[in-house]
Every structure is written in C-alpha cells, then in structure tokens.
RNA sequence: GGGCGUAUAGCUCAGUGGUAGAGCACUGUGUUGACAUCGCAGGGGCCGGGAGUUCAACUCUCUCUACGCCCACCA
C-alpha cells in the first residue's frame, strides 16, 4: 500500500470511524483488565455539537483512548439528556410557526410530538460526536427517559420522599412567566438593567401625615401587606404600630419593625410585599403572616389578578405587570403622593432559558433537602475521596455547598419525568389535599384505597376514581359515578387489594379519587443519576446491554428506548424478562466494576447544576463517590475573547473546522490549548498549525515507506549498535515517561506538546536527517574485476581491497538494517503516543505501513524495556551542537549554502561522518 | 459585599528560585529524491506597577492597577 502524496483527512475519517464502531474496537473484551470509567455529560438530545462539546469530548476521548491503549477495560458511557425545558421550548417554537400552541393538544399528544422530534433530531449530535472521533460505547447508548433510567429517577424520588429529603412546600419560587414554570435558583441569571427608584408617600391612617417608602417595583404595592422600619430607627419609633392607608387599594396595613429595613437606604422605611419578594416573604413571616395568607396579585403570566381581599380596582385586573407599573406610578403621582424618582441600576433576575424577568411567586412546589444531601458531598471533597482538578475550584464548591438552599425540582412542563405523587382529598376536610407518593400508579391507588377505606363504615356506599386533575375531581358530582370494581380493574389493569374491601357503587354518596401531580422533574434531577443509573442501578433494572450486539448489527440494543407511551401513566415494565442470551456482564458486574467512575470531565459552568448534584445523589444512593477525580475545564471563547453566543453570531462551528482542517487537527488544538482551569481563546491559525503537523507526520511516514521502514514487529525496543539509534530509543523512553506524567496530572497541553516536539523536532528534524545519508547512499559494491593483474603483489592488493570493500558494504548494510528496524519501532511508538490525540491519521498510518493494523486499539501501552543510553545521548547531542554551530556560523559569515565546508572535528567518527553528510546534503 | 482567576515576544499561550520558551505572524534564504501544509538561518520580551524575603525573583510574600468570571436579599 502506497501512501498518497498529500494527506486528506476527510478521506480517512469516515472510513476508520465506521471500522472502529463495527468491529467493537471501542470496547474490546477485557474481563480481567483493570476497569476505567468515564461517563459522558449527556448532551441535549435535540442539540447539536458546539465548540464546547468539542473541547469536552476531545479531552475525554484522549483519556479514554490513552487508558485503553494501556490495556485497561475502558468504558465511556454515552447517551443524551431529554433536557426538559430546552426541548419543550424547541417543540413549542416549531408549533408557534404553524400558529399552534401546546395547549391545543392534550398532554399525551403533545408529549408524543416531542418524542417524534426527539426521534427526528436525536441522532444529530451523536453523529457529530462520531465525526470528532469519540470512542464511546455506542452499544450502550442511553437516554434519560429510557424505561430503565426513568425507573431509577422515580425510585430516587420515592426513596428521598420516604426519607423526608423531598417535600412539598408553599413558598416563593422563581417563576418564569414566559415559560410558565418554576425554575431553580441556578437557572436564574442576575443582570443589571437601568431602572428607577420610586419614592411613594403612604398616608397614615390617622391622617397625621405620611411615611415614605421607595421601590423599584411599584406595581407590587397592590399586594403590600406592611411597611417595615428598622427597630433602631428612632425617626419612626413613634409610628410603629400605626396603620397606613395604601393608595389605590385603600388597604389598611401596619407599620412594623424588622432588621431587614436599612435606615441608610431610601427613607429607611420599606414596603413589604410578602407574596412577591423574597426578602419581604421572610419579613412577612416574622410579622406573623402565614404563607397561605400572603396576598398574590399576579397570575402565571404575570398579569394582575385580584387579591384575596378584593381591593385591587377592577381596571387593573388582567393587565400586564409592566403596564401595571406605569398605571400605579401615574395614580400615585396623580394623588400627589409621588415624592421623587431616581435613576438606578437594578440587579434584575432573568430566566436563563427564556430571558424573561423572573417573578417571585407563591406556589406549592417540590423541594429537595439539598442541605442534608450536601454534607457527605462536602466531606468527600474535603477528605480527598474526590480530587478536584484544578484544586482552586474546591473553594467555589465548598462555598456553594455550604450555603446551599432547598432545591426546587418541580417544573410546570409536560416533557420530562412526571412526578410520582398522587393527590386526593383529605377525609377530614375534602378541601385539603393529601399526598400519595409511590413508584407506580397501582401502588398509589392501593395506598389511597386503603386510606379512604379507613373512613368506610358498614353500609356506606363509596366510589373511587382516578382523575386527570384536581379540577376534574372537584367538578365530579355524586351523579357522575365512578366505575365498578371490575370496570376499574379492567380499565386500569390494576388490582384493588382485597383487604381494602372498597365498595364501588353507582349510587355512591362518598366520592373519593386521586389524580397525579401534573408536574415533571427538573432535568438535572435525573441527570444527577447518570454515573450509576446508566450502569444498571437499581440492580433489577438493567440498562441496554450492548454486549456482542454491535458485532452482529452494529446498532446495539437501543431500540428498547424511545417508546412514546413509556413516559406517562403506565407502570414501567421491568426489562429483565426481555433480555435474553448469555449476559457476559451482568448489571451487577457493570455497576461494581465501573462505579465509582474514575474521572468526570466537565465544564466549570455546570459544576453546580450537574457535578455537585451527582456527588450528592451518588453518595446518597451508592454510598460512594460518583467519581474519584473531577476535572473542570474552561470555556472556549471567541478569538476576541468574548463569550461565544448564537445571538452575537460569533460562534465557531466545530464541524466547519473539521471539514477544513480535519478532526485530528481540531482535537490536537483542543488538547494543546487546554491548560488547567483556563478559558481557551479560539485561534484558527493554531488549528491550521496542527493540520500541518498531521501533514508532517504523513510525510515522515512516506519517507519511511520509501526507505523500507515498516513495522517493528515487536513491542520491546530493538537492540541497537549505532549511536544515533541508541539515542533515539532513549528519546522515546524519555518522551513516553514525560507523556505518562502529563497524562497522570491531566495536563493535556503538556501531553500534546511533548508528543508534538518529539515527532517534529527530534524524529523528523534530527533522526531522519541523520540516518538519511546512510539509508540513501549507494552501497559500494566490491565488483571491480581486474582482468590482467600484473603481479602477485598487485593481485594480493586487489584481493585485499575487495575484502575491505566487502566488509564496508556489509557494515553499511547492517547499519541500514538496524536503522530500518529502529526507525520502524520508533514510528510505532509515535503512532501509539499520538493516537489518543489524533486517532484517525494514526490508525491510517498504522494500517498503511503494514504493521499491527487492526490491533492498534488492542495494543497495550509499550514498555520500551531499555534505559536511556547516556553515552549515545551525549554523542548525538554533540553532533547536533556541531551542526547547529556550523550552520549559524555559515549564515553569519555569509558563506553561501552551496559552498562545501571542511570540518576538523574530533569525536565519534561515525557521528561526524553522518553530521557532515547532513551538512552536505543541505549544501549541494 | 464575598470568592476565584488572569496580566510573559506583534497575536494566542506554556514555564521554572539561578543566563526567558512554543505556535502563528515577521525578516533573510533554499525548491529535480518524505514534506513549500516544508527546510535552514534570524529579529523581537526592564516576564502589569511598587515594596519585601533571598547571594539570586518572571518564579515566593505583601500591595496597587487593569481585565474577566462566579456567588450574594439591598427595597
């Protein structure tokens, strides 16, 4: 096989990727090897590869390929995330283009449409990861809404609930009026906007004057419930306990004391709106208001609604919050109560997805007791059970973990894991709601039936139904009968427990029923389980077992996922009945072998979102850390240092870079630029530089090919006599050691540069140049034939000459043979060292040079088995110095390169001859 | 308000208690035999400012300045 004159990355990339995947190269069978595990941060299923993915995945692939080459059982778990809000937004946007909206559909129909979109676009990013050369275990590709994964999510919710670590609470949440859902603290971005600071005068009830309050959100005064002053503020001491008559609503509210009021700020008195401000909520509670009694004046879309006391004037009802703001200010002004208006920069909360201003809103939501779960996660880092790289992130981690707030996990969406909670009316007071949390609907029904049965008395008639919503239950009347026991069981596939002895009769007088919580869980609640739920947790619940499958059809066992019906109400069917054939690795083995994962690589931007939550959930459910090391990398920024964003239009498409320079070049760029903890500024010329590096390697391979240099055939270093060979072998040994050190420290830049400079500077520029004359000069053959020797003396002379020439020729041939052997071995080592960084070209060259070809990825990291030859290193170092000196002297002296130079040099003759030949090769 | 990070060659970045490095760019030069996506030679930096420790500081300490990021309830 002859290498093409020019290196064309595109020609080899697709070919080799397909080959790897179809031969199972990414997961060779190594049952006895040391396991090594990385889970890939699951990208959004409908997303596409951006430059940050390229960085993140390149780093992971380098590590996983490196460990695989070293003989480990390297598993790289891959899959995608359902990305609740993001995906639902995409689908809703598509609907909007067709003048449709989510509520035009039933929930099931809408969710089915999202599944359709997932099926349609879900392969985009996985295809792009393949183009990057990522060697994930595709045969086990997973999705966060696969049945087995969903089951794990639900189990975690139920277990945490039963342990009291998940609870339902009525408090202020960050409400996104654009998406109409609650979001967590982390999903809120604070931005500065130019606003105003309005100073209002609130008239005292007794007509004795006013008290001034200042606000940046005047509209909330419609739901004010108090005015607070600092207890130490003597200016207002005489007013405490008096009432204020609110303008517009006429509501009578008290003046209270609270530390929250800052005497330095504004007038020192502050209006309190407990239902619409986080601070005021706390003040309100201290002032004795119960959350349930706090006034709410906004609906889900942040339009004004009537408060419970009915005091908001009718013409405010239904208008937008910003219109309400204008109208309130106008009204206050018209009443002569507007003291002054100041311009002010306001820290304003925005939804990170919707870019809408977040509204604190009083609702019932599910919360995770993050504070409790955080403790072991803090301890794990403190004790070193988790090593954070770079270490400087530890402080940030501790800071956040130690001040962690309850985590709101319920989302008012349709796409996601529906919360496994069912509600029903309390027996004592049907207006109150009680909760049944269960992994499956039949369990919830069973529990509910038992509960309601407790109120059943001999002779009672009672009906029990499953409703779609609370509203449906409330509007059910006694005349609207529940089903009979038999109908109920037939309809739901559930069994009413015998001991419940529920009588379901058409003429029931007591109507009971339950309905499921309509909300879904925060996406990060589920992805937090990624390190163990992908490995078969809980154990009766195996993930896709790709073992062997990919050898047959190349597709793996992913068909089990993605059934639209799996998402909602139907109980999940355990999969273990479905799997058949010999299970080479049981779920238990997988989980035991690969948990804890060895390493997690993620961007620091998801340290709180994902990494911290994995640590919490992993420690809680697995009683062990999710990973032993956590490597955090920075962001890839635009060339000018700004953050890349679609809206700015300054994004760089990694696929475009791959098209232009090849995947290997892009990967090498990412590695070479990744210095711990620092952002990477995009520098395309550098990508081009690494494309050139690949070309250089390609041409070196061609040189080897032309000169009969092929595979070494051995992993061990060949024995060598020539100094130049002993030297380069020593250089390989040192390079390998340096590379191992860099990889152990996760210094990707150092690792890449070590290999780069060995290949280019040492191997190409010196070694190949030094051996070139020996390889290319024509052997002086002892074939001179003397026809008429004039004398015996002359005859002897000739014979001796022939003998001498023969010896020289033999020596020369031996030298060439040794060079071929050593050069072939060195080149093999180069391909090995480079393979994690540049998998495509190394695979191609390995194959093309006829060496171990397909065994590449099965090869074990070589042990050179030799010491560095210091003598040879000194000799070659001397020769290199001499050549350098001569070259620079020649340039300085203005001697043209064409002039021959005679050198008087003492030292190793063989070397100096080689050195002179190199000089001459460049001189004539 | 708290925390973190960064300031080194024109650009993008490594780096070590002891005469400063890489890639790109730049200058000169060289193409019939691996490679012009290249070779060879070369120019270019008071290593942000100041103070301190030390025989010696780009490297350690303090401080100042500039920029960036994260967290935080200032109405």
Coordinates of C-alpha atoms in Angstrom, one line a residue, chain A residues 1 103 118 140 167 180 224 232 248 262 279 378 427 496 531 558 653 661 663 699 712 715 730 818:
Chain A
X1 CA 0.0 0.0 0.0
X103 CA -52.4 23.8 24.9
X118 CA -36.6 13.5 19.5
X140 CA -24.9 1.0 25.4
X167 CA -41.1 17.5 50.5
X180 CA -44.9 29.4 33.0
X224 CA -48.4 45.3 50.0
X232 CA -33.3 51.0 66.0
X248 CA -55.2 52.8 45.1
X262 CA -32.0 49.6 56.2
X279 CA -37.0 39.4 51.5
X378 CA -18.7 18.3 51.0
X427 CA -61.1 12.5 54.6
X496 CA -57.8 -3.3 44.2
X531 CA -23.0 7.8 36.9
X558 CA -31.0 0.9 21.7
X653 CA -18.7 25.6 14.3
X661 CA -8.6 21.0 8.9
X663 CA -10.8 16.1 13.1
X699 CA 5.2 12.8 5.0
X712 CA 8.9 -3.1 14.2
X715 CA 6.6 -4.0 21.4
X730 CA 16.4 6.8 24.7
X818 CA 19.4 -1.5 12.1

